Coordinates of C-alpha atoms and ligand atoms in Angstrom, one line a residue:
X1 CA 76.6 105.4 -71.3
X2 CA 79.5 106.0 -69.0
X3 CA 81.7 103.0 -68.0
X4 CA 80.6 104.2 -64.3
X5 CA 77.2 104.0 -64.9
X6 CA 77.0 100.8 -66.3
X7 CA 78.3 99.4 -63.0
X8 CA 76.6 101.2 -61.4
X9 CA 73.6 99.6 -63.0
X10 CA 75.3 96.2 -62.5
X11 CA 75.8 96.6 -59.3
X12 CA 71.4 97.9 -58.4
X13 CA 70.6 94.7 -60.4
X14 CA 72.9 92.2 -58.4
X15 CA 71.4 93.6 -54.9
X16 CA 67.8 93.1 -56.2
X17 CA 68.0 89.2 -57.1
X18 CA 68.1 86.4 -53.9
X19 CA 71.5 85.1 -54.9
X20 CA 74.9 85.5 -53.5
X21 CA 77.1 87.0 -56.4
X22 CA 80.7 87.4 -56.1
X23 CA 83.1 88.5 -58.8
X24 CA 86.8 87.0 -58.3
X25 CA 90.2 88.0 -60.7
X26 CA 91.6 84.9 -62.9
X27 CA 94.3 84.9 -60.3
X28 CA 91.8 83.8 -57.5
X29 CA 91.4 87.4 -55.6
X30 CA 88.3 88.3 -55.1
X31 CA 87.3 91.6 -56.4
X32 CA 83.2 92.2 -55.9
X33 CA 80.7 90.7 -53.1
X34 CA 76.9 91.6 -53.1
X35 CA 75.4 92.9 -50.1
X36 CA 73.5 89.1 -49.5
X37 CA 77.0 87.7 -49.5
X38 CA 77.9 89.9 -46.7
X39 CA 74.9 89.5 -45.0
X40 CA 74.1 85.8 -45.3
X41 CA 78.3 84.6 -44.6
X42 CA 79.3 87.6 -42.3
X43 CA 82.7 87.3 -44.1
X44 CA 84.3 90.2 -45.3
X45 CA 86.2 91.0 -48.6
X46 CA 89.6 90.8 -46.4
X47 CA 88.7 87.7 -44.7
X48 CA 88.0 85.9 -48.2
X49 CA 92.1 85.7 -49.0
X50 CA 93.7 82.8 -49.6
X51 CA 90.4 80.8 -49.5
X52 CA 89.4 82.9 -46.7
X53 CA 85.9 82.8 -47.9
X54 CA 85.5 78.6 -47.4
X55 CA 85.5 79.6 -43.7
X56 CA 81.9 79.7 -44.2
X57 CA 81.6 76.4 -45.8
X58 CA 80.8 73.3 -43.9
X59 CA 83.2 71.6 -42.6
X60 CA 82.4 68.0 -44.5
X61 CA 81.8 70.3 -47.8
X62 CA 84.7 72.3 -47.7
X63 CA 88.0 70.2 -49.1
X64 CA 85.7 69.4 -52.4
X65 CA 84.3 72.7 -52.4
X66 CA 87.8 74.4 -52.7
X67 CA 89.1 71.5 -55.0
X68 CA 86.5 72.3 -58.0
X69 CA 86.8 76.0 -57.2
X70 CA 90.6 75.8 -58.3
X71 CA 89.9 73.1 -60.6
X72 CA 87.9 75.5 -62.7
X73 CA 90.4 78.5 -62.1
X74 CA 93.5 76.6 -63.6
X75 CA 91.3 74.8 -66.2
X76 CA 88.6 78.1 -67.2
X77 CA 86.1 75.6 -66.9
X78 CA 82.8 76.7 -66.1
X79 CA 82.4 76.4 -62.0
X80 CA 79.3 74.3 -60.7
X81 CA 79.0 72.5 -57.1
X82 CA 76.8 72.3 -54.1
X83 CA 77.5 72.7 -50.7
X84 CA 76.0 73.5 -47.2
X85 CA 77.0 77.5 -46.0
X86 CA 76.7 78.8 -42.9
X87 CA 74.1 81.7 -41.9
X88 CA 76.2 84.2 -40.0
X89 CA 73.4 85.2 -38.0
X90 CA 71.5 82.1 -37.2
X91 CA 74.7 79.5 -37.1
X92 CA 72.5 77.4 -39.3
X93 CA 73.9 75.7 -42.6
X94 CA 71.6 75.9 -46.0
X95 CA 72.6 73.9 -49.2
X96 CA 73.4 76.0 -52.3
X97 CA 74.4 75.3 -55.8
X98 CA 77.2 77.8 -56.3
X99 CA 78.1 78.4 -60.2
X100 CA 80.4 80.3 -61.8
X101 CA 81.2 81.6 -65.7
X102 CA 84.5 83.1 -66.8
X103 CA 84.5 85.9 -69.0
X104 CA 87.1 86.0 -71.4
X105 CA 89.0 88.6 -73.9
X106 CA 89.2 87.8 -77.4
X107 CA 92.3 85.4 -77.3
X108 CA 90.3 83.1 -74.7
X109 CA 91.8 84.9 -71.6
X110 CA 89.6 85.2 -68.6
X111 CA 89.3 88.4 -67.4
X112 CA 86.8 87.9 -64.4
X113 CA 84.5 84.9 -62.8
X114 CA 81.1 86.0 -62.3
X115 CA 79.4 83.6 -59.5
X116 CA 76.5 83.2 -57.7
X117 CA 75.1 81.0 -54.9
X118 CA 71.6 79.5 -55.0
X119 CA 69.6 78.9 -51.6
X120 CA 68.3 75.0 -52.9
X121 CA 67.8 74.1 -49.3
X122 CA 63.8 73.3 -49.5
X123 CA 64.7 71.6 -53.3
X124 CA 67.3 69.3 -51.2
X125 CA 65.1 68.2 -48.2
X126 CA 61.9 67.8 -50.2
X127 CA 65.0 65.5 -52.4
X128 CA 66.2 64.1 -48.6
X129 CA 62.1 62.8 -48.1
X130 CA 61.7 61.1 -51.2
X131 CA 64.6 59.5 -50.8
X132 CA 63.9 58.3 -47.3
X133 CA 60.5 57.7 -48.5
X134 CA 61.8 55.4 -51.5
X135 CA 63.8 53.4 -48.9
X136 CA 61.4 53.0 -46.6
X137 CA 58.8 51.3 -49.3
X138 CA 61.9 49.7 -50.3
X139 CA 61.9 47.8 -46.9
X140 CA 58.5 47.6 -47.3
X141 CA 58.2 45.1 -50.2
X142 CA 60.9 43.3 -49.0
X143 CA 58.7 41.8 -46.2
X144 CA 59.0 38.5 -45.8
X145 CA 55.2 37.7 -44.6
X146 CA 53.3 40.1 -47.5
X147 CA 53.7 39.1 -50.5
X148 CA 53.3 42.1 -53.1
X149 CA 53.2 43.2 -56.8
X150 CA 53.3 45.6 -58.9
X151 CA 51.0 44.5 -62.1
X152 CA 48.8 46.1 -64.8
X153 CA 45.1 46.2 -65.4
X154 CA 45.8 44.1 -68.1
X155 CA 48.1 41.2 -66.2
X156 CA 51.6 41.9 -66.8
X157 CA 53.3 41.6 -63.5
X158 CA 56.3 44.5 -63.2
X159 CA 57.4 43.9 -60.0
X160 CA 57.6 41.0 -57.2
X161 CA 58.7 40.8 -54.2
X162 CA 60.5 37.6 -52.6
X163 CA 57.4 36.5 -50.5
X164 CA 55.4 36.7 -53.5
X165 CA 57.6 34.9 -56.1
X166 CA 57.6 31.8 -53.5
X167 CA 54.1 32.1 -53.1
X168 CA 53.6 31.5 -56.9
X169 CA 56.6 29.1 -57.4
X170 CA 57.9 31.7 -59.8
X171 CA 62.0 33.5 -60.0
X172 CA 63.0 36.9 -60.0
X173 CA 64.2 36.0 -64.0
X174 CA 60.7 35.8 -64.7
X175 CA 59.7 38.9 -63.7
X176 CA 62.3 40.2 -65.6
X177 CA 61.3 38.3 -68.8
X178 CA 57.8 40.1 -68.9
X179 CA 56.8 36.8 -68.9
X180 CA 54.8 37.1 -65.6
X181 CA 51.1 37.5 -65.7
X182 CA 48.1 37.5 -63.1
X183 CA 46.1 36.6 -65.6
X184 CA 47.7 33.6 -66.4
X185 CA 47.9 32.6 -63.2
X186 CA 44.1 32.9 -62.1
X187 CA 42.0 29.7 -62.9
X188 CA 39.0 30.2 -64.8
X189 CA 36.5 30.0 -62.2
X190 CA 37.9 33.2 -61.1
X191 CA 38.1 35.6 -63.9
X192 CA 34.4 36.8 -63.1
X193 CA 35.1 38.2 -59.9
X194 CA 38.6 39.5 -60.9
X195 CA 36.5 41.5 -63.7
X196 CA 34.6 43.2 -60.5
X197 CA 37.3 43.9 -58.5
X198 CA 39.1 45.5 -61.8
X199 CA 35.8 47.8 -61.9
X200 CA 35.9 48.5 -58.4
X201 CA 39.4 49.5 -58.8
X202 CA 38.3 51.6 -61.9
X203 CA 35.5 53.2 -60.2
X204 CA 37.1 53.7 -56.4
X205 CA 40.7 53.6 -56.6
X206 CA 40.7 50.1 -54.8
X207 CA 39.6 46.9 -54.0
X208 CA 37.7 45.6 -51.0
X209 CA 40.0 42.9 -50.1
X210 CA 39.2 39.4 -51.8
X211 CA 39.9 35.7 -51.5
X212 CA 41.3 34.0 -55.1
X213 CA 43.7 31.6 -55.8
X214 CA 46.6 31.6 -58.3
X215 CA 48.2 28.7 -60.1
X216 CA 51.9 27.9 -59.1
X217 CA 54.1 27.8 -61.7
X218 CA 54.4 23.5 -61.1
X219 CA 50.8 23.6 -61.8
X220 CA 49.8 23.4 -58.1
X221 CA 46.8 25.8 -56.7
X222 CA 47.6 28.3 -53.4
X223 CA 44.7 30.4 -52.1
X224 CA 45.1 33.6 -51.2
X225 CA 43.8 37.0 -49.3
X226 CA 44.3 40.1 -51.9
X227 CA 44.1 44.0 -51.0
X228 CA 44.8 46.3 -54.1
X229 CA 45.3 49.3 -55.0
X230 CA 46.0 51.8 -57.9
X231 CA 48.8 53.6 -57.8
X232 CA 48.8 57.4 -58.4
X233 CA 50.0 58.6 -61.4
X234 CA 50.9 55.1 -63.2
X235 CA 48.5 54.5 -66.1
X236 CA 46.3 51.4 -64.8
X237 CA 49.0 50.5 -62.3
X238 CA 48.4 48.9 -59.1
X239 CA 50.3 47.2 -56.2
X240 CA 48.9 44.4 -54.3
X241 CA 49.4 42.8 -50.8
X242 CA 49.1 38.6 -51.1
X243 CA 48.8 36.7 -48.0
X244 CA 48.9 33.0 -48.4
X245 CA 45.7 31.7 -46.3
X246 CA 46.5 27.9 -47.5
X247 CA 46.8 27.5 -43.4
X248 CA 43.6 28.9 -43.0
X249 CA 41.4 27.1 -45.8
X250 CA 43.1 24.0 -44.4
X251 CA 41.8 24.7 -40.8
X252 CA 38.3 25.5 -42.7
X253 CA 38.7 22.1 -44.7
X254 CA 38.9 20.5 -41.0
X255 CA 36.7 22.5 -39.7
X256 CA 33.5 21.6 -42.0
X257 CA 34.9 18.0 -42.2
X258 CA 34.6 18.1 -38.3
X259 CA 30.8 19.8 -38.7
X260 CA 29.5 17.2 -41.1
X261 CA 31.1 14.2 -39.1
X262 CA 29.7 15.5 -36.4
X263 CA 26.3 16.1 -37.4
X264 CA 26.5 12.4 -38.4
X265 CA 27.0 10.9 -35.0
X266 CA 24.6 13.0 -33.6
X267 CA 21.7 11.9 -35.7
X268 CA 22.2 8.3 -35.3
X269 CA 21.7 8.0 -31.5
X270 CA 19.1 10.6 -32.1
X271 CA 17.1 8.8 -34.4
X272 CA 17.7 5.7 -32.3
X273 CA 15.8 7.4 -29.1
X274 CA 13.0 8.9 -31.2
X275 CA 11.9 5.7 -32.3
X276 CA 12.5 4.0 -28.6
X277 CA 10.1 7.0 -27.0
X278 CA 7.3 5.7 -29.9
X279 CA 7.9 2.1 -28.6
X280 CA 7.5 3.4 -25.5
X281 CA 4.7 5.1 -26.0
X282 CA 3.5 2.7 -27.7
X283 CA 3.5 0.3 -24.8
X284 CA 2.2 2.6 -22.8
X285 CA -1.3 3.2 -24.4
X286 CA -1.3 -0.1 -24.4
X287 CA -1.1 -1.6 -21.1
X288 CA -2.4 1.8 -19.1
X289 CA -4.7 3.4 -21.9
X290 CA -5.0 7.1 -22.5
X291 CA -5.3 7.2 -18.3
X292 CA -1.5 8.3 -17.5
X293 CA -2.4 11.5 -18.4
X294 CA 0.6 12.8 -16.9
X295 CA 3.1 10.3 -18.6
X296 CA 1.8 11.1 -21.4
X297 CA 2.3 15.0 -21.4
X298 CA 6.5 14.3 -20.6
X299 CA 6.7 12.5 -23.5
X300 CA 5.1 14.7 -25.9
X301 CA 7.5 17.2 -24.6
X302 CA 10.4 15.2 -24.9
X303 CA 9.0 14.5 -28.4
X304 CA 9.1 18.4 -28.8
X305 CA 12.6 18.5 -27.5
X306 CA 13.6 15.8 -30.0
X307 CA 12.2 17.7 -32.6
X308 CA 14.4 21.0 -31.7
X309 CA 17.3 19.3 -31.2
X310 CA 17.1 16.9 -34.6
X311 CA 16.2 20.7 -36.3
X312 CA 19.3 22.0 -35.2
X313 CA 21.4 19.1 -36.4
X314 CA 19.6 18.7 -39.6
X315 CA 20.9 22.6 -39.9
X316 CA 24.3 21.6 -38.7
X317 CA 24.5 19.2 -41.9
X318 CA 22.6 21.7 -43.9
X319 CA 25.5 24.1 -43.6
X320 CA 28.1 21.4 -44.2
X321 CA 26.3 20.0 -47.4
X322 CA 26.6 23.8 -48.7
X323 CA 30.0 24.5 -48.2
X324 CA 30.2 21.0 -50.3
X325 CA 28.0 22.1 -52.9
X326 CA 25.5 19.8 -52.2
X327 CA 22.6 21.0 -50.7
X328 CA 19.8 18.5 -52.1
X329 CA 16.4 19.8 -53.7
X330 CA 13.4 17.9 -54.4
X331 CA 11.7 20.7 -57.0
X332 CA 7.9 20.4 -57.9
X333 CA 5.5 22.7 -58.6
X334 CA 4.0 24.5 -55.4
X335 CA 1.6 26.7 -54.3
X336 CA 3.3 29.4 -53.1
X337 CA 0.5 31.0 -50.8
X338 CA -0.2 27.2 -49.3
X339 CA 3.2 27.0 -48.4
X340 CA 3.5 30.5 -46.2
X341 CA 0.2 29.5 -44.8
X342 CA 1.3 26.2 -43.7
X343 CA 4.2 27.3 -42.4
X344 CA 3.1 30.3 -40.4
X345 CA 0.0 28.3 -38.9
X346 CA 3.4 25.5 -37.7
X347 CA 4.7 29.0 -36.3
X348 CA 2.0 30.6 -34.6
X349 CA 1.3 27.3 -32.7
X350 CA 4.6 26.8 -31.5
X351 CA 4.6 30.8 -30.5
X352 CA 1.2 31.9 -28.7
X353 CA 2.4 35.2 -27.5
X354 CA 2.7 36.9 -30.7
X355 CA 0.3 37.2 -33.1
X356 CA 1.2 36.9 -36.9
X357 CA -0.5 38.8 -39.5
X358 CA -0.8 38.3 -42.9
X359 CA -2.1 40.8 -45.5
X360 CA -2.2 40.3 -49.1
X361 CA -1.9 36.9 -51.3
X362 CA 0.1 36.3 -54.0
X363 CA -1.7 33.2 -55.9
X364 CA 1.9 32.4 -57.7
X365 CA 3.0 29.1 -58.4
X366 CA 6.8 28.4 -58.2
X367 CA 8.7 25.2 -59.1
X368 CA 10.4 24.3 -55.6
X369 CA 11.2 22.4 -53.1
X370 CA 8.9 22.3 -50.2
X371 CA 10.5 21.8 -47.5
X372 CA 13.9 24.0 -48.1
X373 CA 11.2 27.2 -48.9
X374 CA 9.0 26.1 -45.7
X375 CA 12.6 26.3 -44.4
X376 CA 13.4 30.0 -45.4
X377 CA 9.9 31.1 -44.3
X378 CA 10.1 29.4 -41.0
X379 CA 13.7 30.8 -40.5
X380 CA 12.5 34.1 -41.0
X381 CA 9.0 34.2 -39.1
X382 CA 10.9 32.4 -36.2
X383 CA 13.6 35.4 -36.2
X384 CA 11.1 37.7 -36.2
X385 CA 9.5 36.5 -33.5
X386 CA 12.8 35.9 -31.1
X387 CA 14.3 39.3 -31.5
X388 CA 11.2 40.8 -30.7
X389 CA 10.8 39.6 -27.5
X390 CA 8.6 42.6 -26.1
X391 CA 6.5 42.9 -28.7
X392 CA 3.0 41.0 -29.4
X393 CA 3.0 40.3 -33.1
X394 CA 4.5 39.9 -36.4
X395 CA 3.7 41.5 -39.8
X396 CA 3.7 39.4 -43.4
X397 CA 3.0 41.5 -45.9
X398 CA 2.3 39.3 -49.6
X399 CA 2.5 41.2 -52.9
X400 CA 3.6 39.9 -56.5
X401 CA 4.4 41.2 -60.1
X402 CA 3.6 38.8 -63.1
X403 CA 7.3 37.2 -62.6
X404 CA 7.8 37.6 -58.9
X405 CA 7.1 37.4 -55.7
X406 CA 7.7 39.2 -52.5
X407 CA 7.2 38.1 -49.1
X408 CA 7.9 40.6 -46.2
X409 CA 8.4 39.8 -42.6
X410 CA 8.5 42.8 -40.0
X411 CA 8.9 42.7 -36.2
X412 CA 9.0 45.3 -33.6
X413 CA 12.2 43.9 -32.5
X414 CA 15.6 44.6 -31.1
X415 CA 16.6 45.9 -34.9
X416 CA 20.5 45.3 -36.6
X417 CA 23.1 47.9 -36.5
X418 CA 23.6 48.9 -40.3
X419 CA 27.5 47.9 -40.0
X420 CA 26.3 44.4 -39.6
X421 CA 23.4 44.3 -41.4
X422 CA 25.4 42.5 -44.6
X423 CA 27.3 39.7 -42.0
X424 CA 24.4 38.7 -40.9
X425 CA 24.1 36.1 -43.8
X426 CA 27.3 34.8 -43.1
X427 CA 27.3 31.2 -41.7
X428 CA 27.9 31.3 -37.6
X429 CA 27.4 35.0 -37.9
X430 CA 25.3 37.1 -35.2
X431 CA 25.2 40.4 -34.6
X432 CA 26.7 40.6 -31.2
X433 CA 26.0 44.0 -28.9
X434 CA 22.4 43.7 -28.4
X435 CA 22.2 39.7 -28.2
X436 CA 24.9 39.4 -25.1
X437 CA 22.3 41.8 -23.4
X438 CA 19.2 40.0 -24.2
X439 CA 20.9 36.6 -24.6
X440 CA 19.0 35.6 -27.6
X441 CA 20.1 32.3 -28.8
X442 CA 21.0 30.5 -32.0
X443 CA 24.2 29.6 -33.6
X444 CA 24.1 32.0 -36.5
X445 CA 23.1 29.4 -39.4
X446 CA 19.6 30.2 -40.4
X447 CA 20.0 33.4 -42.8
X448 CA 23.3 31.4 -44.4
X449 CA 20.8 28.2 -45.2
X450 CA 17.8 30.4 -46.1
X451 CA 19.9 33.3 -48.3
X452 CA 21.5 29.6 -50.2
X453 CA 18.3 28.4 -51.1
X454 CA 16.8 31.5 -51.7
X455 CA 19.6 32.5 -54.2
X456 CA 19.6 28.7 -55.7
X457 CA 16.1 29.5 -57.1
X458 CA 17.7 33.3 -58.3
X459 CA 16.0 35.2 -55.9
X460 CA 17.7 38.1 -52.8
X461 CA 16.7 38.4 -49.0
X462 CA 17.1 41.9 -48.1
X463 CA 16.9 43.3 -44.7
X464 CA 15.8 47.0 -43.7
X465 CA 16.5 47.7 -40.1
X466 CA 17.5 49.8 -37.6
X467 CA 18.9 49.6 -34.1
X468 CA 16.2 49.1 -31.5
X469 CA 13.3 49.9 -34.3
X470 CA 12.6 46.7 -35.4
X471 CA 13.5 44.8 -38.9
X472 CA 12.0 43.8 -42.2
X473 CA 13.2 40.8 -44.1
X474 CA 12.0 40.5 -47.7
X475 CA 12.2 37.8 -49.7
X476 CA 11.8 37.9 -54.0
X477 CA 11.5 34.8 -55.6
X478 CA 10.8 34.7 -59.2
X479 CA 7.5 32.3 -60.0
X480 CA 5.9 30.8 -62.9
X481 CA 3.8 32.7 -64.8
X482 CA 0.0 32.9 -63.8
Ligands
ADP1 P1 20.5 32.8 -35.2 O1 19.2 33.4 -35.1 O2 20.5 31.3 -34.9 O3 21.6 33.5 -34.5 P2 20.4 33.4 -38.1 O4 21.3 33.0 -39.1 O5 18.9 33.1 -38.3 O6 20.9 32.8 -36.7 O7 20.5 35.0 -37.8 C1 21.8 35.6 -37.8 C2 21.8 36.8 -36.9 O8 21.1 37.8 -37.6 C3 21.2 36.7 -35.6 O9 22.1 36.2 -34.7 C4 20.7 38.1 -35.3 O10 21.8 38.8 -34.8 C5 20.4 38.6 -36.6 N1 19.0 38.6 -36.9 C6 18.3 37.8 -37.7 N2 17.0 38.0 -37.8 C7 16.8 39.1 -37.0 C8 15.7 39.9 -36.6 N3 14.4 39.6 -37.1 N4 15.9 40.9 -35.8 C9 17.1 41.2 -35.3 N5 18.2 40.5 -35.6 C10 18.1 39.5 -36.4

């Protein structure tokens, strides 16, 4: 092949590729541009003279730019830089890697740079987002309210932030040593439910937020609120976000504290009227007979109003006593069905405009305690009953297995919006839109009591409801064998 025709052939290939190729002389001139050049820069061959051609470089770039270009041409170095150029035709600057080889003879002289330019523009701002990106979660985990952490499934702690370490007690050396672990840190009692939330994080990718609490590095305890979750592409990696709630469970302490005291002081004086009314009434009988009719009738109601009001403190102290732990039980073998009946005749005669109906028995015998189950069932048929204000009656549907029974309550009543259909069983919980209408009330502690005693004897209230279509509460207890 002809000398010509090679170049030629050069010259087809160099027009066909996206790069800007030049070809300069070892004494700097240049000798070859590329159509793209010429397009892309606007500069010609004459304008390139005498660094002509870093007219098209940007400003900020251009000093360096010429500095490594002549660098390489006194040294025969291989050429390599980036640098923002300037689009003749849209006045806009792109980056480039420009790079550039010298060919040489066979004593080592170069005869000729061959160079391109590369358009790395997208490369450099996808480079420019990370790095903003980085600094920003840099910023991030500096927070001084959030503590946060960077740990492993299996407890070793990789990276702390400031608000965390003083959270814990622990120093920034620690975390360097390895030595850190979540584990470590997380008193026995709760490993189980760390075990679920490690599942969870498995399973979904991350945790519903959770309350633990860790032990300080002096030994002390600080309880906190947790949200995890894994991070992408780290092999069982996660970061979490620790806020210190020790104010909170303080207020909480108080709060109960403040509940149980006063619960106290409202049973005494209480107790003290009740029996004064029976003195009273006593006397009553007794100097006027059975003839004050009248008399008679207001104090049987006040008697009723003592009873309510004495039921809603004994709930009060209930609710105190679980948060304690020490909810009492008197257990002794019952009858379950006696116990329903009992308490749903108590029901119906405090209730006349509803009518309760019972289907099914369940002849089971449980060891109890009387009066907390009377207390479930009573919770739960007098629910029924006050959410269903316009209807006339109450299901109670009986059914059992050899090892358990299950009692069903359903109304025709205002219903529970799904959303809240789990909170429900939180103490001092109610679900809120269609009880401001209706202005049901209650102080949201009956479901709390009833789902504690329920689950003390290892059995589940579940609810099935909808909005405005009424709701069915079942209870499952387990029972003795028949
Ligand atoms: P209270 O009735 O005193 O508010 P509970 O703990 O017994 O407290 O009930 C908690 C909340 O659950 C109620 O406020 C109510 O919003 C909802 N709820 C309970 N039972 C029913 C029911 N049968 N129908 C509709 N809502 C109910």
């Amino acid at each position: 092949m002809m000398l010509q025709d090679k170049e030629r052939e050069f010259h087809l290939l160099v027009e066909t590729i996206s790069e800007l190729v030049w070809i300069i002389r070892p004494d700097g001139r240049s000798e070859y541009y590329n159509q793209r050049w010429y397009e892309y820069t606007g500069v010609t061959i004459d304008q390139t003279r005498n660094d002509g051609w870093s007219q098209c470089v940007h400003p900020d770039d251009r000093e360096r730019t010429i500095a490594a270009w002549h660098d390489s041409l006194q040294t025969g170095q291989p050429y390599e830089n980036e640098y923002r150029l300037k689009n003749a035709r849209t006045g806009e600057y792109r980056w480039f890697i420009g790079r550039a080889l010298p060919l040489k003879d066979e004593h080592g002289v170069v005869l000729r740079w061959f160079g391109t330019c590369t358009d790395i523009h997208n490369n450099k701002q996808v480079e420019e987002a990370l790095r903003i990106s980085e600094a920003r979660f840099k910023r991030l985990f500096e927070s001084t309210i959030i503590g946060m952490m960077i740990a492993s499934f299996d407890g070793r702690i990789f990276e702390a932030n400031e608000a965390f370490l003083n959270m814990v007690g622990y120093t920034r050396a620690d975390v360097l040593s390895g030595a850190m672990s979540w584990r470590k840190m997380t008193p026995p009692e709760f490993r189980d439910r760390d075990a679920q939330v490690l599942d969870e994080l498995y399973t979904t990718g991350k945790a519903t937020p959770w309350e633990k609490e860790y032990i300080r590095k002096d030994g002390s305890r600080v309880p906190v609120l947790l949200g995890t979750v894994v991070l992408e592409g780290a092999n069982r990696q996660a970061i979490s976000f620790v806020l210190n709630i020790t104010e909170r469970k303080e207020f909480e302490k108080r709060k109960d504290e403040f509940i149980s005291m006063a619960g106290h002081e409202l049973r005494t004086p209480l107790t003290t009227l009740r029996l004064l009314m029976q003195m009273f009434a006593k006397k009553l009988t007794k100097s006027t007979g059975d003839e004050n009719k009248e008399l008679h009738g207001y104090l049987s109601r006040m008697d009723a109003q003592i009873t309510t009001l004495s039921r809603l403190i004994n709930s009060l102290l209930d609710v105190s006593k679980i948060q304690a732990g020490r909810l009492d039980y008197n257990d002794e073998v019952l009858d379950l069905d006696k116990i329903l009946y009992d308490t749903i005749e108590t029901v119906q005669q405090a209730n006349p405009l509803h009518i309760l109906i019972i289907q099914g028995t369940l002849h089971k015998r449980i060891i109890a305690d009387r009066h907390r189950l009377g207390q479930v069932f009573s919770n739960l048929i007098g629910n029924a009953i006050k959410y269903s204000p316009q209807a006339d009656k109450v299901q109670i549907f009986l059914s059992a297995t050899d090892d358990v029974a299950m009692i069903s309550i359903q109304d025709e009543g205002v219903g529970i919006p799904e959303e809240q259909q789990k909170r429900i069983f939180e103490r001092f919980y109610r679900a809120d839109a269609l009880l401001k209408i209706k202005a049901i009330s209650g102080l949201g502690m009956g479901l709390y009591i009833s789902n504690e005693i329920v689950k003390h004897y290892k059995g589940e209230i579940t609810v099935k409801s909808e909005e405005g279509q009424g709701s069915t509460f079942s209870v499952s207890l387990p029972v003795l064998h028949s």
